[in-house]
PDB file of C-alpha atoms in Angstrom:
ATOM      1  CA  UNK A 984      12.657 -30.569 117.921  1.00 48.00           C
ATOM      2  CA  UNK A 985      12.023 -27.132 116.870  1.00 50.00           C
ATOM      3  CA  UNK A 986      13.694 -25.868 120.006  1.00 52.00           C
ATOM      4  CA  UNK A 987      16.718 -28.117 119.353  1.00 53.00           C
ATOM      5  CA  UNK A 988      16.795 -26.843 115.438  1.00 49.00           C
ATOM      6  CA  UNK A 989      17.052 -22.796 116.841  1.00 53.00           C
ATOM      7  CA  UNK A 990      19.590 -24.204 119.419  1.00 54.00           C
ATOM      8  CA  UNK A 991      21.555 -25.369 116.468  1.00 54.00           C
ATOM      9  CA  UNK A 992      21.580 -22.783 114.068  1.00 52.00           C
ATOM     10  CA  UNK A 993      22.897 -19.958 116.875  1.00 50.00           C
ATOM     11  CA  UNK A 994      25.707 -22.340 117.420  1.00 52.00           C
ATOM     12  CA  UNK A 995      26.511 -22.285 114.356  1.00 52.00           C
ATOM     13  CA  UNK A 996      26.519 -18.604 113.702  1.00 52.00           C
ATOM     14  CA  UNK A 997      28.514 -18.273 117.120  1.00 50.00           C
ATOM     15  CA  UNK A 998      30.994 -20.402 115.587  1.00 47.00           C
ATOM     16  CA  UNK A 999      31.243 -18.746 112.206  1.00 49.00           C
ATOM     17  CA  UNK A1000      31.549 -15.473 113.540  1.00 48.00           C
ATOM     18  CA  UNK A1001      34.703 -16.998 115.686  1.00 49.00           C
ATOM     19  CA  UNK A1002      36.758 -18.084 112.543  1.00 46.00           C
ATOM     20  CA  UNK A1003      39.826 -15.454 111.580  1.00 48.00           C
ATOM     21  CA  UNK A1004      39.269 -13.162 108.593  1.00 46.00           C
ATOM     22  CA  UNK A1005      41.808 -13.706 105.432  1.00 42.00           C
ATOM     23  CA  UNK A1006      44.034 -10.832 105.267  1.00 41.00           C
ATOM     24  CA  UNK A1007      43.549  -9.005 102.276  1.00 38.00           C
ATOM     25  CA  UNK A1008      46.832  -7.325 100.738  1.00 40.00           C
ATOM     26  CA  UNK A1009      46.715  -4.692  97.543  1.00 42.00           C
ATOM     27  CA  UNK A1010      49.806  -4.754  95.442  1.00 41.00           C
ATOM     28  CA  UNK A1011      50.155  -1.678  93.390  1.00 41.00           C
ATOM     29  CA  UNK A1012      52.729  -1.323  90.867  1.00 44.00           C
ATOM     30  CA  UNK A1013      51.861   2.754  89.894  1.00 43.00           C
ATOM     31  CA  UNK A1014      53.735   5.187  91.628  1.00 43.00           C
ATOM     32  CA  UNK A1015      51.428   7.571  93.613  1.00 43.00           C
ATOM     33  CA  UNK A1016      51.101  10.636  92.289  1.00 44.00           C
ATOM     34  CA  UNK A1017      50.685  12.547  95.179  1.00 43.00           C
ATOM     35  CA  UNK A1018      54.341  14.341  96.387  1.00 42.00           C
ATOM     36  CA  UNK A1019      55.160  14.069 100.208  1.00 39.00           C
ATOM     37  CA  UNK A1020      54.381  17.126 101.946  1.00 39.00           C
ATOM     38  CA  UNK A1021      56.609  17.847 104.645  1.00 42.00           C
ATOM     39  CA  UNK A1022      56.785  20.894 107.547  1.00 46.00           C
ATOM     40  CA  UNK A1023      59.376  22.768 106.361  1.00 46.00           C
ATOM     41  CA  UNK A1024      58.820  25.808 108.268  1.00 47.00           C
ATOM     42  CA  UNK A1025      58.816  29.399 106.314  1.00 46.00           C
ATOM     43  CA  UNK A1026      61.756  31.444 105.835  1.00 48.00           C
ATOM     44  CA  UNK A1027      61.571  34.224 108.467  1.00 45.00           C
ATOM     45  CA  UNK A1028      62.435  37.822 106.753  1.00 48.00           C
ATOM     46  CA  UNK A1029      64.675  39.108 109.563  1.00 52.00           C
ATOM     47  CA  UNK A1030      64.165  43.061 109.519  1.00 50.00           C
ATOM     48  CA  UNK A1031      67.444  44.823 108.717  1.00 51.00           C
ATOM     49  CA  UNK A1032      69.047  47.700 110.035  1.00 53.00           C
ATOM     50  CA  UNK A1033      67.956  50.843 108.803  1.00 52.00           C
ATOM     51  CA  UNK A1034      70.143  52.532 105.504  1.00 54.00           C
ATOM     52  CA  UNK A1035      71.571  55.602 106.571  1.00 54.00           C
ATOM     53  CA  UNK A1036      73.106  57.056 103.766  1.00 56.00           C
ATOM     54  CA  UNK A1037      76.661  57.475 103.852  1.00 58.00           C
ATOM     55  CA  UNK A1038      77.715  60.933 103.533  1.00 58.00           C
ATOM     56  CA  UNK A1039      80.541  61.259 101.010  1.00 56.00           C
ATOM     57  CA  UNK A1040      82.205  64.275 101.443  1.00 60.00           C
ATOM     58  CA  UNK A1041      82.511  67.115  98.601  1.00 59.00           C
ATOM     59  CA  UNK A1042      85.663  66.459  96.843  1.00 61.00           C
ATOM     60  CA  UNK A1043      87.922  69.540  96.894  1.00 62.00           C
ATOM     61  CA  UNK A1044      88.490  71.427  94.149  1.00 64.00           C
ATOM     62  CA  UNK A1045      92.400  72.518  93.817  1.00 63.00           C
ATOM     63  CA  UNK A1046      92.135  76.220  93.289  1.00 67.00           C
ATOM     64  CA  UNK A1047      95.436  77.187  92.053  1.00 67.00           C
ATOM     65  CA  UNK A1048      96.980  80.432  94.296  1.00 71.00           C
ATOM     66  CA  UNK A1049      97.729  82.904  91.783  1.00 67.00           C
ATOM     67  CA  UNK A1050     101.515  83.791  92.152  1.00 67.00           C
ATOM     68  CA  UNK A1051     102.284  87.164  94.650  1.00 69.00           C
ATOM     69  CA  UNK A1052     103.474  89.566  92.056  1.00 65.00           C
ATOM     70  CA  UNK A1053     106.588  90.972  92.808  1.00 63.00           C
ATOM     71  CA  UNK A1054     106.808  94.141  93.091  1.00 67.00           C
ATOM     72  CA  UNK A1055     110.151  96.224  91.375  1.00 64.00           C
ATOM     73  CA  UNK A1056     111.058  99.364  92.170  1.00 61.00           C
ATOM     74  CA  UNK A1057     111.202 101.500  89.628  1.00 68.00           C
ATOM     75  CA  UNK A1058     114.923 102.774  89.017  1.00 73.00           C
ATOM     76  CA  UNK A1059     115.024 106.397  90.376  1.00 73.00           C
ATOM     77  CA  UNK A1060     115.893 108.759  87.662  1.00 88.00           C
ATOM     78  CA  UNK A1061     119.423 110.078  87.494  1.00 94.00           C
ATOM     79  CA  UNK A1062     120.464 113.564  86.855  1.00 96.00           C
ATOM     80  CA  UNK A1063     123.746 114.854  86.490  1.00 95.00           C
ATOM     81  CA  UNK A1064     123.039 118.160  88.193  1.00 97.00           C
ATOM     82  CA  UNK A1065     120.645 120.662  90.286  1.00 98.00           C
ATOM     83  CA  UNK A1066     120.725 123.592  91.657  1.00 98.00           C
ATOM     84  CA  UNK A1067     120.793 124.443  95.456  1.00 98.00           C
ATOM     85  CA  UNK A1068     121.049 127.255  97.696  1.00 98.00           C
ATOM     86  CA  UNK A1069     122.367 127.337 101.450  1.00 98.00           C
ATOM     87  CA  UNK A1070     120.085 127.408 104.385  1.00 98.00           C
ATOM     88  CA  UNK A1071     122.344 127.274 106.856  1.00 98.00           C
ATOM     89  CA  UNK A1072     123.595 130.653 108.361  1.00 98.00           C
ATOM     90  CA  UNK A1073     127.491 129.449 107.225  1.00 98.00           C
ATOM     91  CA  UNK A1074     128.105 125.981 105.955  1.00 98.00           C
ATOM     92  CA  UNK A1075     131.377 124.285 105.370  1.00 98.00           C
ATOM     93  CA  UNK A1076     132.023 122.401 102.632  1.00 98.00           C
ATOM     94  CA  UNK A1077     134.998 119.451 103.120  1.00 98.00           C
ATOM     95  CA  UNK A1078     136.962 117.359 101.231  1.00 98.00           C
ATOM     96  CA  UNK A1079     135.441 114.172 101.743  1.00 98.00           C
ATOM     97  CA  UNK A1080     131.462 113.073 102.691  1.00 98.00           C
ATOM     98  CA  UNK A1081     131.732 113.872 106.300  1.00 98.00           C
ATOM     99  CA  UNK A1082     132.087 116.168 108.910  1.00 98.00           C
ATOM    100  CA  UNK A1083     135.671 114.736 110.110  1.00 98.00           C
ATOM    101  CA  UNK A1084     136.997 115.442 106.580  1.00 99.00           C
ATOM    102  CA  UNK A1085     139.068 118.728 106.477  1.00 98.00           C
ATOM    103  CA  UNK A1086     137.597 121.634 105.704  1.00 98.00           C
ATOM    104  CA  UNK A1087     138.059 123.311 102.271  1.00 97.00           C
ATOM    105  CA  UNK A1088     135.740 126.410 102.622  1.00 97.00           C
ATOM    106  CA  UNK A1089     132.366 128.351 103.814  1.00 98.00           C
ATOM    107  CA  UNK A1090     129.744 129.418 102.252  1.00 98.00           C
ATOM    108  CA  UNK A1091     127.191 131.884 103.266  1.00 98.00           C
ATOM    109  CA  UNK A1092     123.168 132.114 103.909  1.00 98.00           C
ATOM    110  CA  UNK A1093     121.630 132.027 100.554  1.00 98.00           C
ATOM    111  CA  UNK A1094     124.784 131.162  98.644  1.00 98.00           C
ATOM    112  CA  UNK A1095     123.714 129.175  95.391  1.00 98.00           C
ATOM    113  CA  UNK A1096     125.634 126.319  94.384  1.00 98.00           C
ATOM    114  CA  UNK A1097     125.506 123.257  91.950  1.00 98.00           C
ATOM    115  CA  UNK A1098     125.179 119.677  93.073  1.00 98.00           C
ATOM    116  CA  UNK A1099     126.752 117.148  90.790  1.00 98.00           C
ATOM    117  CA  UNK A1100     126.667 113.929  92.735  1.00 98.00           C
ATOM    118  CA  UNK A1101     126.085 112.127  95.987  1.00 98.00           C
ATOM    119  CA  UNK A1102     127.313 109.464  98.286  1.00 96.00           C
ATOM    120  CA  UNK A1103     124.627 106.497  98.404  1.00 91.00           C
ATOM    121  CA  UNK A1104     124.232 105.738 102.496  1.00 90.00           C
ATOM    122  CA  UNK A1105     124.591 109.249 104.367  1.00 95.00           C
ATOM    123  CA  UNK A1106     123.205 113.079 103.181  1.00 96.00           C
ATOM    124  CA  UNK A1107     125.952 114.277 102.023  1.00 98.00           C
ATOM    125  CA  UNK A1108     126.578 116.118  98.665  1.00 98.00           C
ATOM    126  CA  UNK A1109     129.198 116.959  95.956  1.00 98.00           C
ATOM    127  CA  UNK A1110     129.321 120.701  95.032  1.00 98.00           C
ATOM    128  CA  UNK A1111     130.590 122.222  91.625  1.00 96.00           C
ATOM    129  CA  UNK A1112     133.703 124.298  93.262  1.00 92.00           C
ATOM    130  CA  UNK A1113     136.294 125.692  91.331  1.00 90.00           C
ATOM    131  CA  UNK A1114     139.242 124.843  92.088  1.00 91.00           C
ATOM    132  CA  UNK A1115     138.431 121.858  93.929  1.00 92.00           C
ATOM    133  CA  UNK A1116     135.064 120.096  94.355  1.00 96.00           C
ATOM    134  CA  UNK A1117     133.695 119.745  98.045  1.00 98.00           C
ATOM    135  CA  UNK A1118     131.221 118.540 100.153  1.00 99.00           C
ATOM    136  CA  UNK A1119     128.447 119.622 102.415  1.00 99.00           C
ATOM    137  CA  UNK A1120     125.610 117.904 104.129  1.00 98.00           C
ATOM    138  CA  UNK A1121     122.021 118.268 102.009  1.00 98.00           C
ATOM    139  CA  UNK A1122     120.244 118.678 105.651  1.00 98.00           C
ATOM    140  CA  UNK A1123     121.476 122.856 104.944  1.00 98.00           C
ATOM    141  CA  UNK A1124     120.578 123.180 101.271  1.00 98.00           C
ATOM    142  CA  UNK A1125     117.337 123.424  99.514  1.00 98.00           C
ATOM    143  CA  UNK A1126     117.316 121.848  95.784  1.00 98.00           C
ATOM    144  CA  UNK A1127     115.629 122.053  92.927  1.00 97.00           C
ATOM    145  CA  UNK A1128     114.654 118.387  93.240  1.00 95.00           C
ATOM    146  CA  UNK A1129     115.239 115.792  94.984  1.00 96.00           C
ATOM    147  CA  UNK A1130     119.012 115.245  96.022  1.00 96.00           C
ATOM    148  CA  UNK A1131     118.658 111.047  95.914  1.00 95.00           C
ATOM    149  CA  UNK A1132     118.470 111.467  91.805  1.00 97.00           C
ATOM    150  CA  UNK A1133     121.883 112.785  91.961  1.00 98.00           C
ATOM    151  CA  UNK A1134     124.633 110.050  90.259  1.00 97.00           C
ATOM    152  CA  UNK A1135     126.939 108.126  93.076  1.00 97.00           C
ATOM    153  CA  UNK A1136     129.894 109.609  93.470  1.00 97.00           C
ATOM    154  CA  UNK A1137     131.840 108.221  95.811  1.00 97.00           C
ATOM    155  CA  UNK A1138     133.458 106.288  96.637  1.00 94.00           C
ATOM    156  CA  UNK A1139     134.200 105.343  93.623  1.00 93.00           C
ATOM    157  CA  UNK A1140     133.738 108.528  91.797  1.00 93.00           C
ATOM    158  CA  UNK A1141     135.356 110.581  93.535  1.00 96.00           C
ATOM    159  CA  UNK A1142     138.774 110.498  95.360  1.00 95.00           C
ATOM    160  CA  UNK A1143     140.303 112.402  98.239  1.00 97.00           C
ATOM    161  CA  UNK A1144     143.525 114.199  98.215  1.00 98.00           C
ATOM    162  CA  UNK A1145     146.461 112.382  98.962  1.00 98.00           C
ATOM    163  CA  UNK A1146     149.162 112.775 101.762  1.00 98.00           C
ATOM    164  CA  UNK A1147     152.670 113.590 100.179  1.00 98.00           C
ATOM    165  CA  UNK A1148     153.788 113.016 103.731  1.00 98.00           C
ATOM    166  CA  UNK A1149     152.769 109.724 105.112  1.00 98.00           C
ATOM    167  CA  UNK A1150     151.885 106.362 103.831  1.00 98.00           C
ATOM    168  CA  UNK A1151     149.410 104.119 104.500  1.00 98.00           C
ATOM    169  CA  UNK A1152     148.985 102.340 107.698  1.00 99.00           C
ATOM    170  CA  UNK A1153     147.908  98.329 108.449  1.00 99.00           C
ATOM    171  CA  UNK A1154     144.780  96.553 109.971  1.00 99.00           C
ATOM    172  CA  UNK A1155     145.801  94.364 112.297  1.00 99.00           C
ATOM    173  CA  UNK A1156     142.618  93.015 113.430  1.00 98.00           C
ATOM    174  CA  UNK A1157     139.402  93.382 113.284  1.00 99.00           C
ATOM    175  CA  UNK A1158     136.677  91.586 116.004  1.00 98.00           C
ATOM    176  CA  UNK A1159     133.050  91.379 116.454  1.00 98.00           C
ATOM    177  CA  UNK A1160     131.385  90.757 119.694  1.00 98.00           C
ATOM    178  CA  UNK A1161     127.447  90.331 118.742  1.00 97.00           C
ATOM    179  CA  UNK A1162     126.634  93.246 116.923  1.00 98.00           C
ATOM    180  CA  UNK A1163     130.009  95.402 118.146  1.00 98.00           C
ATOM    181  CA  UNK A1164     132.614  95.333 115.931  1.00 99.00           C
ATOM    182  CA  UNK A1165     135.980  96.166 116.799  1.00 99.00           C
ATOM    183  CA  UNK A1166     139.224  97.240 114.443  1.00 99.00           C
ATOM    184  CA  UNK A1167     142.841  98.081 115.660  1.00 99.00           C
ATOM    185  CA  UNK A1168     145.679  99.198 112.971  1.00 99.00           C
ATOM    186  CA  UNK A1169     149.114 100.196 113.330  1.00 99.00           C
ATOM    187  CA  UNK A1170     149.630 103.672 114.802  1.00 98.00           C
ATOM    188  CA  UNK A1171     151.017 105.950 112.193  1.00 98.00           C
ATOM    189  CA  UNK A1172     151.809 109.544 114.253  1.00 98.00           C
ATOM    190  CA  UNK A1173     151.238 112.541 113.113  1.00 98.00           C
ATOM    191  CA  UNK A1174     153.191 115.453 113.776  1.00 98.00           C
ATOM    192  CA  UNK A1175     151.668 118.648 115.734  1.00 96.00           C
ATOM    193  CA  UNK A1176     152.318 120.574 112.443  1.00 97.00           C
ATOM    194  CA  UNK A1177     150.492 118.747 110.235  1.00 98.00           C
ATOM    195  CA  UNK A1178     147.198 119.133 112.227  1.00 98.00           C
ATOM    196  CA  UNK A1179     144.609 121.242 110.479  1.00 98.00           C
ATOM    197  CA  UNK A1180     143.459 122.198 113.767  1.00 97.00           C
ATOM    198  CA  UNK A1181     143.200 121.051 117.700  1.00 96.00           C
ATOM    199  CA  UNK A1182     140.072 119.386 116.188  1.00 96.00           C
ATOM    200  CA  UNK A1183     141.740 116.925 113.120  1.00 98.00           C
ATOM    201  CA  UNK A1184     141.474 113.665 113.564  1.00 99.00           C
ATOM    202  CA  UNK A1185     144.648 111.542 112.612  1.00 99.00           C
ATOM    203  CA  UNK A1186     142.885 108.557 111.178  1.00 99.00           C
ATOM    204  CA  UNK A1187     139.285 108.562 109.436  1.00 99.00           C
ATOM    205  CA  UNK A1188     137.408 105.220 109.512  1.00 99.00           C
ATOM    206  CA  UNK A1189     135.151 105.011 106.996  1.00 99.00           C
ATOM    207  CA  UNK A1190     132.196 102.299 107.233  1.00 99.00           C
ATOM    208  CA  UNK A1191     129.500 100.555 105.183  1.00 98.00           C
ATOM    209  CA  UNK A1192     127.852  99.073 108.390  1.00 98.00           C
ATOM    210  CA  UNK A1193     124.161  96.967 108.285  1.00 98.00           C
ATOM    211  CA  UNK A1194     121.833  99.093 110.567  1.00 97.00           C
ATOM    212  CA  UNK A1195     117.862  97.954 110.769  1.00 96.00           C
ATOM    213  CA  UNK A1196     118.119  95.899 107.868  1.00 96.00           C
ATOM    214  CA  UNK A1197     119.944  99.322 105.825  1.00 96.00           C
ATOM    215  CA  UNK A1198     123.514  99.911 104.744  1.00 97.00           C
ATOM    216  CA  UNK A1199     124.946 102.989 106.464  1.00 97.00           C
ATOM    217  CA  UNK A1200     127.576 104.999 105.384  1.00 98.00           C
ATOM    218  CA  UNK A1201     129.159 106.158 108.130  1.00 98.00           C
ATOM    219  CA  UNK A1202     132.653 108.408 108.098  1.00 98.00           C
ATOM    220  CA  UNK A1203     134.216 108.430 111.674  1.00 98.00           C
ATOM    221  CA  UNK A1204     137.020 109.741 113.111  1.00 98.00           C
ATOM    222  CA  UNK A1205     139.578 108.663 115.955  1.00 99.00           C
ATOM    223  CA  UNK A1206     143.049 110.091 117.441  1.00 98.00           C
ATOM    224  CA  UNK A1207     143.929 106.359 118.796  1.00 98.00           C
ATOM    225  CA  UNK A1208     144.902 103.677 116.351  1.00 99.00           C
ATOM    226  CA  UNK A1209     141.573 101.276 116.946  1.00 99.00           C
ATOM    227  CA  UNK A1210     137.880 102.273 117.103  1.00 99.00           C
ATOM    228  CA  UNK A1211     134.445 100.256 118.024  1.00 99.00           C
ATOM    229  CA  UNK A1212     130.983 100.799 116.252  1.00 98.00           C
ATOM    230  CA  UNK A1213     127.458  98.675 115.898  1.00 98.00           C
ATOM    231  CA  UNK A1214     126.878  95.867 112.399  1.00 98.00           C
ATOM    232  CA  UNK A1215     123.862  94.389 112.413  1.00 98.00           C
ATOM    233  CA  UNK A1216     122.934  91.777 110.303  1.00 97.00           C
ATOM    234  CA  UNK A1217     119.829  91.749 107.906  1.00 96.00           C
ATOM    235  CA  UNK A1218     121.173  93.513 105.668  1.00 97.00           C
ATOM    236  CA  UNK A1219     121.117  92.270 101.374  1.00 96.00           C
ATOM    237  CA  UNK A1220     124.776  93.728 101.174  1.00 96.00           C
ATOM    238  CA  UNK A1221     127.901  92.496 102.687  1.00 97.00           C
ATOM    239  CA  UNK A1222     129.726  95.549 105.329  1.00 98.00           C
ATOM    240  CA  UNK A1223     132.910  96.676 105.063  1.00 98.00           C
ATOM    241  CA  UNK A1224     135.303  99.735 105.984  1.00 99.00           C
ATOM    242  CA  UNK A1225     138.607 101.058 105.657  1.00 99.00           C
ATOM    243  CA  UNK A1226     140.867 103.115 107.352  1.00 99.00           C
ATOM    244  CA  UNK A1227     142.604 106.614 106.470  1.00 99.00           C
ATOM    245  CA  UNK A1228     145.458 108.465 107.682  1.00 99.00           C
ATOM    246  CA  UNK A1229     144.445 112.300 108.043  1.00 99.00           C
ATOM    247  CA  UNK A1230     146.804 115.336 108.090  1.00 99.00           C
ATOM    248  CA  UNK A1231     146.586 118.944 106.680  1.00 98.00           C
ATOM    249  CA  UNK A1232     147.298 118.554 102.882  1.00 98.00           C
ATOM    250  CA  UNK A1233     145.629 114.977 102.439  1.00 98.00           C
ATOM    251  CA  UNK A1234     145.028 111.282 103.311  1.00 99.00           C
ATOM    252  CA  UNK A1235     147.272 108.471 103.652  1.00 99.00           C
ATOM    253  CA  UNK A1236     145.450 104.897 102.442  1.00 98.00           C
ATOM    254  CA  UNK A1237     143.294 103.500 102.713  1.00 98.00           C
ATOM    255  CA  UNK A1238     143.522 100.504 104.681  1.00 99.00           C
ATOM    256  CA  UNK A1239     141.020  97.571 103.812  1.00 99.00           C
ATOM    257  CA  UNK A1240     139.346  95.935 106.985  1.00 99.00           C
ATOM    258  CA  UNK A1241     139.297  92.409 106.675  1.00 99.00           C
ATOM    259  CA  UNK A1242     135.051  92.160 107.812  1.00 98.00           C
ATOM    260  CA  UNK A1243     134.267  89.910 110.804  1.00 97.00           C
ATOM    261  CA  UNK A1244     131.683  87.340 110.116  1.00 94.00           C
ATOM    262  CA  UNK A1245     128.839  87.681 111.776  1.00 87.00           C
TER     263      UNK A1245
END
């Protein structure tokens, strides 16, 4: 009976043990205090490139160029007169500021003499001479100063005797070729008897010609009714020349040369 009793009971616990729990279910209504953690990964400091400073350059300062002074000659002082004596063994003194002007007289070694003006472009010089004033060339003198501070006297204060025999002659053209300059006029003849000498020119060109950036006064002289001579250019002042007729007692003109441009 016992046996039957223990038999009984272990059945019974076999069969309670079998039996399906009741599912137990919590019902909250508070909201959990605890925030959702999630994996958000780390921002990753990427390195940067390394600052080089930027190198701003110096800003210029305008330094104004002070302005090239100018220089002016100072005006040469005039004079009206010097004296002079001759150097020259015999030198002739001529009518006009050149030695193809015709000759008035001679004066000796040593001769004293007064200068009263000057041509402005060659070395030639206007003596006191009574009764007529003449010319000689500076080079044979030695003066009591410089010659250049002598007044300007020709040619517009001074003028060469005229011709009572002939008149004035034309230009009738004048041409340049680079720096040669070419003028013809109209032949005016002179008779054998009107020659100062075998050496006269008939016709004296005078010329205010541009040579290394100076104006030249130049007094030439010609038996044939054109001549040829050298203009530069460079030169501040404008050239231009004229032509004479030359005999014994005087000059004929002038003529006017009508300048060829460069």
């Amino acid at each position: 009976m016992k046996k039957i009793l223990i038999t009984s009971l272990l059945l019974i616990s076999i069969l309670a043990c079998s039996l399906p729990s009741a599912a137990v279910t919590e019902t909250s209504n508070e909201t959990p205090n605890e925030t959702l953690l999630t994996n958000t990964p780390a921002e990753v400091i990427q390195p940067t490139d390394t600052l080089v400073p930027t190198l701003v350059p110096p800003t210029e300062t305008f330094t104004p160029i002070p302005p090239i002074e100018t220089i002016t000659p100072s005006p040469v002082p005039v004079v009206d007169s010097m004296k002079a004596v001759v150097t020259a063994d015999k030198l002739v003194c001529r009518y006009g500021p050149g030695a193809n002007y015709l000759y008035l007289i001679a004066f000796n070694n040593k001769t004293p003499m007064r200068l009263i003006g000057r041509t402005d472009g060659n070395n030639w010089v206007l003596v006191e001479n009574s009764p007529q004033k003449c010319w000689v060339n500076s080079e044979f003198v030695q003066a009591e100063g410089d010659p250049k501070h002598l007044k300007v006297m020709y040619p517009d204060g001074f003028k060469i005797p005229v011709s009572p025999y002939y008149g004035p002659t034309t230009v009738l053209s004048a041409t340049r070729e680079g720096d040669e300059v070419t003028v013809s006029w109209i032949e005016i003849i002179v008779s054998p008897g009107k020659y100062e000498d075998e050496n006269m020119f008939p016709y004296i060109v005078e010329v205010w010609r541009c040579e290394n950036g100076e104006i030249i006064f130049e007094t030439l002289g010609s038996r044939f009714p054109f001549i040829s001579f050298v203009d530069q250019a460079g030169c501040d002042q404008p050239s231009r020349g004229r032509v004479y007729i030359q005999e014994k007692h005087g000059y004929a003109g002038p003529a006017e040369i009508p300048w060829p441009a460069q």
